[in-house]
Short mmCIF file of C-alpha atoms and ligand atoms in Angstrom, two decimals:
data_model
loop_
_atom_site.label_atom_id
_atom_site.label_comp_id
_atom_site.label_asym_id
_atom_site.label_seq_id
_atom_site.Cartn_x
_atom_site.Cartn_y
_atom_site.Cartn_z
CA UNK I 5 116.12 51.90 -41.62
CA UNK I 6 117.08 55.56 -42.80
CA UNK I 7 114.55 57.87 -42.02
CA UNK I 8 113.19 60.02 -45.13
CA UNK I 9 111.31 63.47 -45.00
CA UNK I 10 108.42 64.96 -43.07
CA UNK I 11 105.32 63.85 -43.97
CA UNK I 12 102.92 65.37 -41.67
CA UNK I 13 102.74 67.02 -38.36
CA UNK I 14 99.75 66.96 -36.04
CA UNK I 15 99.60 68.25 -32.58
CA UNK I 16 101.24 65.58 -30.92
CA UNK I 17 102.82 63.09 -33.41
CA UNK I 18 105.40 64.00 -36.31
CA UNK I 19 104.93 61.33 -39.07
CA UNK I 20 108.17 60.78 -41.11
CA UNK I 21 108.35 58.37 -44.23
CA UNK I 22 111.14 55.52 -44.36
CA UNK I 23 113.30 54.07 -46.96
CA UNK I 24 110.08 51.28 -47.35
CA UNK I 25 107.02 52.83 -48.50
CA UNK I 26 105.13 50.81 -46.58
CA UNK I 27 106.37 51.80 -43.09
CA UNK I 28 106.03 54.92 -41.33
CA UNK I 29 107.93 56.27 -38.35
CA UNK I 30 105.75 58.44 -36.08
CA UNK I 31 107.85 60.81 -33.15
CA UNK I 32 105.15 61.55 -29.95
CA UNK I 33 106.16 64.89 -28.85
CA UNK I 34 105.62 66.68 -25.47
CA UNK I 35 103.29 69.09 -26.98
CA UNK I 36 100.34 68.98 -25.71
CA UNK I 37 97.32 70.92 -26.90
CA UNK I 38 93.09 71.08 -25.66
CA UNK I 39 89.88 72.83 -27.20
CA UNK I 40 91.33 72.57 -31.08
CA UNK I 41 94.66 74.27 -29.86
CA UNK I 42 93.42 77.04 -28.32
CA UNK I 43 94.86 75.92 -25.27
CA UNK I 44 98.70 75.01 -25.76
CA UNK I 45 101.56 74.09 -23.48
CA UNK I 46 103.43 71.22 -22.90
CA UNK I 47 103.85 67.71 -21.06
CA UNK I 48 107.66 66.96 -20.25
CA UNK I 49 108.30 63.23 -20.85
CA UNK I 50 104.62 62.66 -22.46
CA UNK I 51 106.43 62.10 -25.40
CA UNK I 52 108.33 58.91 -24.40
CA UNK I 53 105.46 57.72 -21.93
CA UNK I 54 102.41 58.00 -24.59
CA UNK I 55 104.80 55.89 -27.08
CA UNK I 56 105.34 53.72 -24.20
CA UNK I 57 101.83 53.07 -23.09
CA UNK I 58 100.60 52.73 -27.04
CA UNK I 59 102.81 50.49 -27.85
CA UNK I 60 101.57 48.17 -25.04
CA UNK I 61 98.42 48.99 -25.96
CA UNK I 62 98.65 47.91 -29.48
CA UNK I 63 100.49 44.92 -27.99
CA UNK I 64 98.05 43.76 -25.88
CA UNK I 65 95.33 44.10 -28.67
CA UNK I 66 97.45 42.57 -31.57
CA UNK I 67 97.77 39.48 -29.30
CA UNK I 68 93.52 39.34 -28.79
CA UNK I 69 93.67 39.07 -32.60
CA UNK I 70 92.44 43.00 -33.33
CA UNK I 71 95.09 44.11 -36.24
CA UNK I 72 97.06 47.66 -35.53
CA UNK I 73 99.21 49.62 -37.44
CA UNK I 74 102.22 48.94 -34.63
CA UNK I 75 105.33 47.31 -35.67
CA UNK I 76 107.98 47.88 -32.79
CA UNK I 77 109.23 51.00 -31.15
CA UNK I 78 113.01 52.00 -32.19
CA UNK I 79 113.31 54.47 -29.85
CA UNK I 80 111.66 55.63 -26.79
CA UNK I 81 109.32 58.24 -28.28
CA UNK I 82 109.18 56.84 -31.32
CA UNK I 83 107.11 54.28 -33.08
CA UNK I 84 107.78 51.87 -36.60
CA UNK I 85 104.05 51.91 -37.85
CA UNK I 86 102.24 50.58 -41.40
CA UNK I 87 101.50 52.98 -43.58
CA UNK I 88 98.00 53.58 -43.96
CA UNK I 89 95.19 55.77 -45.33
CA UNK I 90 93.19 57.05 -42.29
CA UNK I 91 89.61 57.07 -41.84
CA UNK I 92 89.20 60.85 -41.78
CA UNK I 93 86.69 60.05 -38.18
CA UNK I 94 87.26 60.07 -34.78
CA UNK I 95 85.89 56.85 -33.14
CA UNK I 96 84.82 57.59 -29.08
CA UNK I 97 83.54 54.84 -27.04
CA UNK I 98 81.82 55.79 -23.78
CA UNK I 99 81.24 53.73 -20.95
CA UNK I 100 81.02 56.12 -18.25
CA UNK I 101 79.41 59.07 -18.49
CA UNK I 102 82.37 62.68 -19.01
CA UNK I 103 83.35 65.36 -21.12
CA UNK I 104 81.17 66.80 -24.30
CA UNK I 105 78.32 63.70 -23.39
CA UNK I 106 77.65 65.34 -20.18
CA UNK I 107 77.76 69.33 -21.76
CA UNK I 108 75.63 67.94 -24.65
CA UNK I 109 73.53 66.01 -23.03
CA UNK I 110 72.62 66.90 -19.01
CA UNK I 111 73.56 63.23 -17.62
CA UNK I 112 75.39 64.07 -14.57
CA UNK I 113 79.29 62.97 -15.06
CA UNK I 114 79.56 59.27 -13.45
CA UNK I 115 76.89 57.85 -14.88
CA UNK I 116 77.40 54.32 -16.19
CA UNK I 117 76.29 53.83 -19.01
CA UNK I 118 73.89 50.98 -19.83
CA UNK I 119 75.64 49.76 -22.73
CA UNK I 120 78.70 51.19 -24.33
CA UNK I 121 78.26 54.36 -26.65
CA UNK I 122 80.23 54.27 -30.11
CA UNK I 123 80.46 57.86 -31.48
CA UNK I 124 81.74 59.25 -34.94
CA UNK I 125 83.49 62.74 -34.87
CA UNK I 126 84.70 64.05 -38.23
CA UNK I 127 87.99 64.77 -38.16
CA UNK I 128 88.47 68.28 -39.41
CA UNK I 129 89.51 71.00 -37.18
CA UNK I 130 88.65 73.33 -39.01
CA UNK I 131 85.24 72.48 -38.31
CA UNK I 132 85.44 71.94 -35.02
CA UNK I 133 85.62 67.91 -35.13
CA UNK I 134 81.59 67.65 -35.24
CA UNK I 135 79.63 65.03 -33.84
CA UNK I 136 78.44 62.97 -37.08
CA UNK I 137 75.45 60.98 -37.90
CA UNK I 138 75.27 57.69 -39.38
CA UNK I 139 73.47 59.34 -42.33
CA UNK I 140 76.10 62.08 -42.20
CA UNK I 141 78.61 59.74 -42.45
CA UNK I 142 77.46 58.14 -45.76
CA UNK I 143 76.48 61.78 -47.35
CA UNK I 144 80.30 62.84 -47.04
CA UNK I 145 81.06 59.35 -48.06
CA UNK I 146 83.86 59.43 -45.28
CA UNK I 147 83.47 55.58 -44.68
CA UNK I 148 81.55 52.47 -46.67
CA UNK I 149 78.29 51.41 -44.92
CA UNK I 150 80.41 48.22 -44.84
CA UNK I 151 83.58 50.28 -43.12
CA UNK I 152 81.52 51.66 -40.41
CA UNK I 153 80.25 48.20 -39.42
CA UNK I 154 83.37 47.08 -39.39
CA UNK I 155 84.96 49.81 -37.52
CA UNK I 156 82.33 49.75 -34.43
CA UNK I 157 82.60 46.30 -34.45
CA UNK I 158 86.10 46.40 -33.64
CA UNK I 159 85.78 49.79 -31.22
CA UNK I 160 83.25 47.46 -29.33
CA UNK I 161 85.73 44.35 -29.06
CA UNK I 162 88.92 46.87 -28.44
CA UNK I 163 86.83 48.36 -25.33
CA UNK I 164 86.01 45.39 -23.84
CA UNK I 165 89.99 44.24 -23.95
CA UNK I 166 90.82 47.82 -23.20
CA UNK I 167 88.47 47.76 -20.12
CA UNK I 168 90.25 44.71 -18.89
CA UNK I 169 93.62 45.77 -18.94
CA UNK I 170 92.90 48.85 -17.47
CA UNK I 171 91.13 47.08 -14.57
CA UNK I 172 94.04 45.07 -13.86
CA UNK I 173 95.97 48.84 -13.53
CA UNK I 174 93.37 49.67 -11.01
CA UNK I 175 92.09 52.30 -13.84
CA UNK I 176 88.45 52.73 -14.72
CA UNK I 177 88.30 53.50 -18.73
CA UNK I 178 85.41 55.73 -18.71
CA UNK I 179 86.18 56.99 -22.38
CA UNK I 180 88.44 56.66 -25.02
CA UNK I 181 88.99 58.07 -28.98
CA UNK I 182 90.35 55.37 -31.91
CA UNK I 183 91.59 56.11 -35.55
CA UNK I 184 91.17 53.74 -37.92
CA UNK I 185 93.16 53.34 -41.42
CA UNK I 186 92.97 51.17 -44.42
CA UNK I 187 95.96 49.16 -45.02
CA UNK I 188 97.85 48.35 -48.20
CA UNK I 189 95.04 45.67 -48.82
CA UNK I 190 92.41 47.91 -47.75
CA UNK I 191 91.43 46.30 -44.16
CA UNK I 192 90.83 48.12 -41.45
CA UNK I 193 92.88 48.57 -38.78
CA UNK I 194 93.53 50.33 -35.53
CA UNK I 195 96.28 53.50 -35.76
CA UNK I 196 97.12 56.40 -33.94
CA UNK I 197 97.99 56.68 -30.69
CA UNK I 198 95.84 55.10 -27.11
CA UNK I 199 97.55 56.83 -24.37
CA UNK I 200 96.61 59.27 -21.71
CA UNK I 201 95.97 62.01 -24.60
CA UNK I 202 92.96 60.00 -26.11
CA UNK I 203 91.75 58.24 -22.93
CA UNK I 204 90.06 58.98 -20.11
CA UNK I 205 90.97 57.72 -17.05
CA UNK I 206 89.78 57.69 -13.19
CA UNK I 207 92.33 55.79 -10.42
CA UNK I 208 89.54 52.77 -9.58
CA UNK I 209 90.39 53.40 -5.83
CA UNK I 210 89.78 57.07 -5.47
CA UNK I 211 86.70 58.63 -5.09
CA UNK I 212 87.26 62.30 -5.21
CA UNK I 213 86.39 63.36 -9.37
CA UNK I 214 89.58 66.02 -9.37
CA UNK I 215 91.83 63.24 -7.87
CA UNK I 216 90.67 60.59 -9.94
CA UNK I 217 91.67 62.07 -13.06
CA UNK I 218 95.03 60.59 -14.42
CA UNK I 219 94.68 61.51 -18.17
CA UNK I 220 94.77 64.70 -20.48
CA UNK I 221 91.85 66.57 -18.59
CA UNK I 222 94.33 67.07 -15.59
CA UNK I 223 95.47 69.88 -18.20
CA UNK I 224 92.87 70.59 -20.19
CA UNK I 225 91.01 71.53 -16.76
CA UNK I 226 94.10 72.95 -15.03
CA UNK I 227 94.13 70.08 -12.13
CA UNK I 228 97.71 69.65 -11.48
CA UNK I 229 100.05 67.20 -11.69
CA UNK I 230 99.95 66.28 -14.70
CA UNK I 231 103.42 64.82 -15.57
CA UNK I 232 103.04 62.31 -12.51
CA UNK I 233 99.55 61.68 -13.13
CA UNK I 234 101.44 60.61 -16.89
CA UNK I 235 103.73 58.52 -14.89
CA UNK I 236 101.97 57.14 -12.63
CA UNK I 237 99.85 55.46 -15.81
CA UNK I 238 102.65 54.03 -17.41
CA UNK I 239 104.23 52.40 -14.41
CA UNK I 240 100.83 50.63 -14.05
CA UNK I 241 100.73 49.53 -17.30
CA UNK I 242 104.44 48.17 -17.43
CA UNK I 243 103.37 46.28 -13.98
CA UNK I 244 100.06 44.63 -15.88
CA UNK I 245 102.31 43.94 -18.79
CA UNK I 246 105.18 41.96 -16.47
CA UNK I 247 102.54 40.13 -14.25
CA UNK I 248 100.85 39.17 -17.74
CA UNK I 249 104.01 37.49 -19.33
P1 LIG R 19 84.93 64.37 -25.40
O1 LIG R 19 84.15 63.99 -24.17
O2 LIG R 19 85.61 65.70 -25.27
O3 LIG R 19 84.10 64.25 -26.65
O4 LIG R 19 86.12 63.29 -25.52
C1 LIG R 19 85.86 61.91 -25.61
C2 LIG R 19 87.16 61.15 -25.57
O5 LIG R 19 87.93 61.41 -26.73
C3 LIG R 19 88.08 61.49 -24.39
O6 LIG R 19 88.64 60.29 -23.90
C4 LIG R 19 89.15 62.35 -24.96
C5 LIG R 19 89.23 61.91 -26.40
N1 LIG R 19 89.52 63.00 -27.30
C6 LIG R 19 90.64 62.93 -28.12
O7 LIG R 19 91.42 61.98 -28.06
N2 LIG R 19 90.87 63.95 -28.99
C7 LIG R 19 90.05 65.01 -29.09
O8 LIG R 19 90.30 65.92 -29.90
C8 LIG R 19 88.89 65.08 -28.25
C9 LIG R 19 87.95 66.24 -28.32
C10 LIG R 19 88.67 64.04 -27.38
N1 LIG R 20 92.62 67.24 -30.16
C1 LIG R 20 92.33 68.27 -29.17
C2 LIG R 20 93.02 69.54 -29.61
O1 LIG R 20 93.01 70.03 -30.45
C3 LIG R 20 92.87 67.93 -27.89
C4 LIG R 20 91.98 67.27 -26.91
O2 LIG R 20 91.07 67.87 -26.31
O3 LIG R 20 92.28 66.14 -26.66
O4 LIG R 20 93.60 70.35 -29.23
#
């Protein structure tokens, strides 16, 4: 596979076209960024270990029957994706409650939700990624009625496999973001990345809510450790993926 020209960088993936139109090759980088980039710095090895842990991810999922834009991963930090037209939304399922739910709303962080939340953010930063109503959604025509059905449909059935292999990490998925695309025949399926970037999530065993964190709010919040928080996720996750095979 020869690899083509730059077709888009975001904050933490480059996407490169191939010699095959219909395959993509995305390179995770260490960059790591917070608040719409005001906050920037960098991960070392987040890179390699978000690739690592998506791939698994997509893995896992592709073998419960939910269809993903993963192919195989040619490299360590890089990934052999379809091509696909994204969903310009950001998809965040809550089960616990953290983050902008708690600022927006009062609950107190920790609470469990009774059933889990499906959000729509639109993704724009220059906007700000707002929070988007179903009726909002429609208006800027940003999804089908049919699309949006679809897509929580699927972020429903993704968290509950999600929440399982996580468990069996001793991780507690308290919240998580999803992109979805539309494929060469116009299904929707699961892209982007699922890593410690676009999760949140709390070591099951540990009580204390700074130690618990072992995803991207360790630096967004300034908690420390972040690389082997980073690590310490993906040598969970290859242990749940050996004792699964
Ligand atoms: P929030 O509580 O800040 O709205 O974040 C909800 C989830 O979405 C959390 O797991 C982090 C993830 N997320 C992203 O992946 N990208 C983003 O730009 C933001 C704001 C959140
Ligand atoms: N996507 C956010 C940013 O712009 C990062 C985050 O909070 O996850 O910088």
């Amino acid at each position: 596979m020869s690899v083509n020209s730059k077709l888009y960088e975001g904050k933490a993936k480059i996407l490169y076209t191939t010699d095959n139109p219909e395959i993509l090759l995305a390179d995770f980088k260490d960059d790591a960024t917070a608040f719409n980039a005001q906050k920037r710095g960098s991960i070392v090895g987040k890179g390699i270990i978000n690739c690592s842990i998506s791939s698994h991810l997509f893995q896992h999922l592709e073998a419960q029957g939910i269809k993903t834009h993963y192919i195989d991963s040619p490299a360590a930090n890089q990934m052999r994706v379809k091509a696909v037209k994204i969903v310009p939304v950001e998809v965040v399922v809550r089960n616990i409650a953290a983050g902008s739910l708690c600022q927006q709303t009062g609950l107190p962080l920790g609470t469990v939700l009774k059933q889990p939340l499906v959000e729509f953010y639109y993704k724009n930063d220059e906007l700000g990624d707002p929070l988007l109503t179903r009726d909002r959604l429609q208006l800027m025509e940003l999804a089908t009625e049919e699309q949006v059905a679809t897509i929580t449909n699927l972020a429903l059935q993704i968290n509950k496999y999600l929440q399982g292999f996580w468990q069996q990490c001793g991780i507690t998925l308290v919240d998580f973001k999803l992109e979805f695309g539309l494929d060469s025949q116009y299904e929707v399926i699961l892209a982007d990345e699922i890593s410690p970037d676009t999760c949140r999530l709390w070591d099951a065993t540990v009580d204390d809510p700074n130690l618990r964190v072992m995803d991207k709010d360790r630096f967004r919040r300034d908690l420390g450790n972040v690389e082997n928080a980073y690590q310490e996720v993906l040598q969970r996750v290859l242990k749940a993926v050996e004792s699964n095979k």
